[in-house]
XYZ file of N, CA and C in Angstrom:
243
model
N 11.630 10.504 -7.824
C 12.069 9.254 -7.228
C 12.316 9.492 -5.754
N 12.123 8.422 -4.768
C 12.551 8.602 -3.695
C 12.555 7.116 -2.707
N 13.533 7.654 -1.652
C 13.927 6.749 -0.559
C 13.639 6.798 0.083
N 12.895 5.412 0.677
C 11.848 5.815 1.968
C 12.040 4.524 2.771
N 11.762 4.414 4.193
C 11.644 3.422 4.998
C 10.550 3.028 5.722
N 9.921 2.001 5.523
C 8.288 1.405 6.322
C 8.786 1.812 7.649
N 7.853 1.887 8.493
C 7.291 2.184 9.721
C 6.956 1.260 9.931
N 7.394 0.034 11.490
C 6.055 -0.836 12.030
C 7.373 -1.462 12.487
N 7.211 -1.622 13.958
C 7.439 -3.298 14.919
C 9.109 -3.426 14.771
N 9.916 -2.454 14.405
C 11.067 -2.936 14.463
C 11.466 -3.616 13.046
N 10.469 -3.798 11.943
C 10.962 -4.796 10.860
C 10.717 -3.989 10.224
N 11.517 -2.435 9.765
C 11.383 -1.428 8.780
C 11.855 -2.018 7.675
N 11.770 -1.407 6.646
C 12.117 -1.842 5.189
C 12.118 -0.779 4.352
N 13.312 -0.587 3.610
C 13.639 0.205 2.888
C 12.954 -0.038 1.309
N 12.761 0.694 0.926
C 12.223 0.837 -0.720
C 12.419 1.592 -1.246
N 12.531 2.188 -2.840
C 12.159 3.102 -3.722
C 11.635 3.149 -4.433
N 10.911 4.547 -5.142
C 10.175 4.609 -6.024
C 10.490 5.432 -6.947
N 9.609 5.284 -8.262
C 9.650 6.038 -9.442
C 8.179 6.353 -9.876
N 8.297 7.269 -10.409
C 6.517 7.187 -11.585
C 7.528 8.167 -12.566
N 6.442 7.607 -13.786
C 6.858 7.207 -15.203
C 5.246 7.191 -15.977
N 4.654 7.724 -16.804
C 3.791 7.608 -17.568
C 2.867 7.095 -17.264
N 2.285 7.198 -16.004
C 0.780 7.012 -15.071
C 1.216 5.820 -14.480
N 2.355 5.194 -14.177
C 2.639 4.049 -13.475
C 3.449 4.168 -12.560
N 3.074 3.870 -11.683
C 4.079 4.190 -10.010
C 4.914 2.808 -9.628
N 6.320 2.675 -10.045
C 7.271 1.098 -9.574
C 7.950 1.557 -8.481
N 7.922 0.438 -7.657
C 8.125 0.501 -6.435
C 9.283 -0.827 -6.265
N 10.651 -0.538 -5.622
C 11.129 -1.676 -5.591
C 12.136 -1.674 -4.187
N 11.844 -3.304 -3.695
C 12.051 -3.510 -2.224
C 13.637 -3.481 -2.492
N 13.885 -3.834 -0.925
C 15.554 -3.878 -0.663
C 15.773 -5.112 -1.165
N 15.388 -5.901 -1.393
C 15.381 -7.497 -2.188
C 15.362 -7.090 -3.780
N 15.244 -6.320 -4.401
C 15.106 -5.610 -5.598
C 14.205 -6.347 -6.449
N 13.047 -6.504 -5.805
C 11.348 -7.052 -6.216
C 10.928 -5.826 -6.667
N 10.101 -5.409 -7.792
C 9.973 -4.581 -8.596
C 8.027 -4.972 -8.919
N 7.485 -3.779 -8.629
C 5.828 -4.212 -8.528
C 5.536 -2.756 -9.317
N 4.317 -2.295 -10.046
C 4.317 -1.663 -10.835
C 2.948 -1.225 -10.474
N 2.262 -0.403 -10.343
C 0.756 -0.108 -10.105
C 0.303 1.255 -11.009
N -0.763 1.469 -11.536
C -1.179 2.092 -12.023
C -1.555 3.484 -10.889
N -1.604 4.347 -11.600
C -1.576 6.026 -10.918
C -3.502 5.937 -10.505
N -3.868 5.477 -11.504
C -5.424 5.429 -11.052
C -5.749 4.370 -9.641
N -5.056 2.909 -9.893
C -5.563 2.158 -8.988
C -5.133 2.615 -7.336
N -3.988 3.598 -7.499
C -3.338 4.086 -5.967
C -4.612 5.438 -5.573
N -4.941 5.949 -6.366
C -5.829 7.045 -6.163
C -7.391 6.270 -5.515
N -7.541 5.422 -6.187
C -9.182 4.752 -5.742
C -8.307 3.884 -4.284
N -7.491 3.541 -4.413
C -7.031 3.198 -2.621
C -7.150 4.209 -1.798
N -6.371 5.205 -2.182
C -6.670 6.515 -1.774
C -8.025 6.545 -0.991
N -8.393 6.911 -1.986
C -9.667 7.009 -1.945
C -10.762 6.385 -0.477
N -10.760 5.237 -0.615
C -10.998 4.136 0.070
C -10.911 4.562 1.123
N -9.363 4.489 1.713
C -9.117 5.114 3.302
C -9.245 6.057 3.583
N -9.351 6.890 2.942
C -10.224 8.651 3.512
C -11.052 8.430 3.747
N -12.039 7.675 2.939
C -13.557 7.378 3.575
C -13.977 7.271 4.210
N -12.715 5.874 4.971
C -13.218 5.256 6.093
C -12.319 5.699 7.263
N -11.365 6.506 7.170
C -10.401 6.371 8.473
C -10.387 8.294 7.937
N -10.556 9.155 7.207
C -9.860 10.247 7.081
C -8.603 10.566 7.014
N -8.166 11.569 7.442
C -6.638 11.765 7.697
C -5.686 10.646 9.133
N -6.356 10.010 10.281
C -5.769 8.981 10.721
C -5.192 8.286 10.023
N -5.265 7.718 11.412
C -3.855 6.488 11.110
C -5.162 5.123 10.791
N -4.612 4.351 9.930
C -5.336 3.122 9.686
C -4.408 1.408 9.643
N -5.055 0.257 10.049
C -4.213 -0.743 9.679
C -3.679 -1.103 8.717
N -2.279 -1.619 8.758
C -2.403 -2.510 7.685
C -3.404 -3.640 6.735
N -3.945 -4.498 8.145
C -4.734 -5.214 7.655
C -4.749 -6.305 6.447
N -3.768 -6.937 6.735
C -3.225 -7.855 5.423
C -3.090 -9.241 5.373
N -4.113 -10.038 6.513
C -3.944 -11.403 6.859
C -4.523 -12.144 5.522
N -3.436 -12.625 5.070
C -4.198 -13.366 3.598
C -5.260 -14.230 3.803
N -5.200 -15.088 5.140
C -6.166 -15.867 5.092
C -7.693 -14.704 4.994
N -7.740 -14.092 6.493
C -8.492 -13.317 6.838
C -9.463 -12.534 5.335
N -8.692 -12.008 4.553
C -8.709 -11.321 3.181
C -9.049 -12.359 2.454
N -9.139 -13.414 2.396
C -9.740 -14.489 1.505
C -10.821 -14.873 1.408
N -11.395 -15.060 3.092
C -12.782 -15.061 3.688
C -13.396 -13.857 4.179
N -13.090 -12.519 3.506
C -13.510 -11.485 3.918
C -14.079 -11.012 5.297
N -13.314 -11.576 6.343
C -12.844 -11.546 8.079
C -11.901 -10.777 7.976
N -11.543 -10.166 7.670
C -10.066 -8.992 8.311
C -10.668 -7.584 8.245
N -10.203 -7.114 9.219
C -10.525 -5.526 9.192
C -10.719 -4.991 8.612
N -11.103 -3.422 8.389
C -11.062 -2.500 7.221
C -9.660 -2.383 7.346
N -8.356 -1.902 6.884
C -7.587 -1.381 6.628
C -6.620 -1.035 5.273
N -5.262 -1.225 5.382
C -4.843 -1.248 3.617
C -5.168 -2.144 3.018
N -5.366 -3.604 3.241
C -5.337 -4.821 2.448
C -6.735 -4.802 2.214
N -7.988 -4.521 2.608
C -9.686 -4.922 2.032
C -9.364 -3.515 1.286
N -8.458 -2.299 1.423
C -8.688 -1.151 0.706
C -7.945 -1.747 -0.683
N -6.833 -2.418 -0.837
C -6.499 -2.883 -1.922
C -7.457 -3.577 -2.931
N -8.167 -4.261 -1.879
C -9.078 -5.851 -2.873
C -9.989 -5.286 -2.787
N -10.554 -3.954 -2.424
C -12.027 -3.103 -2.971
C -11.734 -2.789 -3.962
């Protein structure tokens, strides 16, 4: 388990995590609770090594943008790949 704080712009955010039986829960300072599978974080993984390596990469998370497949490569098209 662990305590960690986002990085970005002054609007850090605290979270923690657990993994538990191939499932990684993650829950905000709002105590929102999201659950992801150990495989689907690995093929994200995955994803941004590909394209960025060990750098730094965007977020990349404009919902609109991500709807009409217009937004950057970054975490969010690495999610919805």
């Amino acid at each position: 388990m662990g305590d960690l704080t986002t990085h970005g712009g002054g609007r850090a955010k605290r979270f923690s995590w657990t993994c538990h039986g191939g499932l990684v829960e993650i829950t905000n300072e709002n105590g929102r609770r999201l659950s992801y599978h150990l495989d689907e974080i690995l093929k994200i993984y995955d994803w941004i090594f590909q394209n960025f390596g060990n750098g730094w990469f965007p977020l990349a998370n404009n919902v609109a943008k991500l709807g009409t497949n217009d937004e950057i490569p970054g975490l969010g098209v690495a999610v919805l790949s």
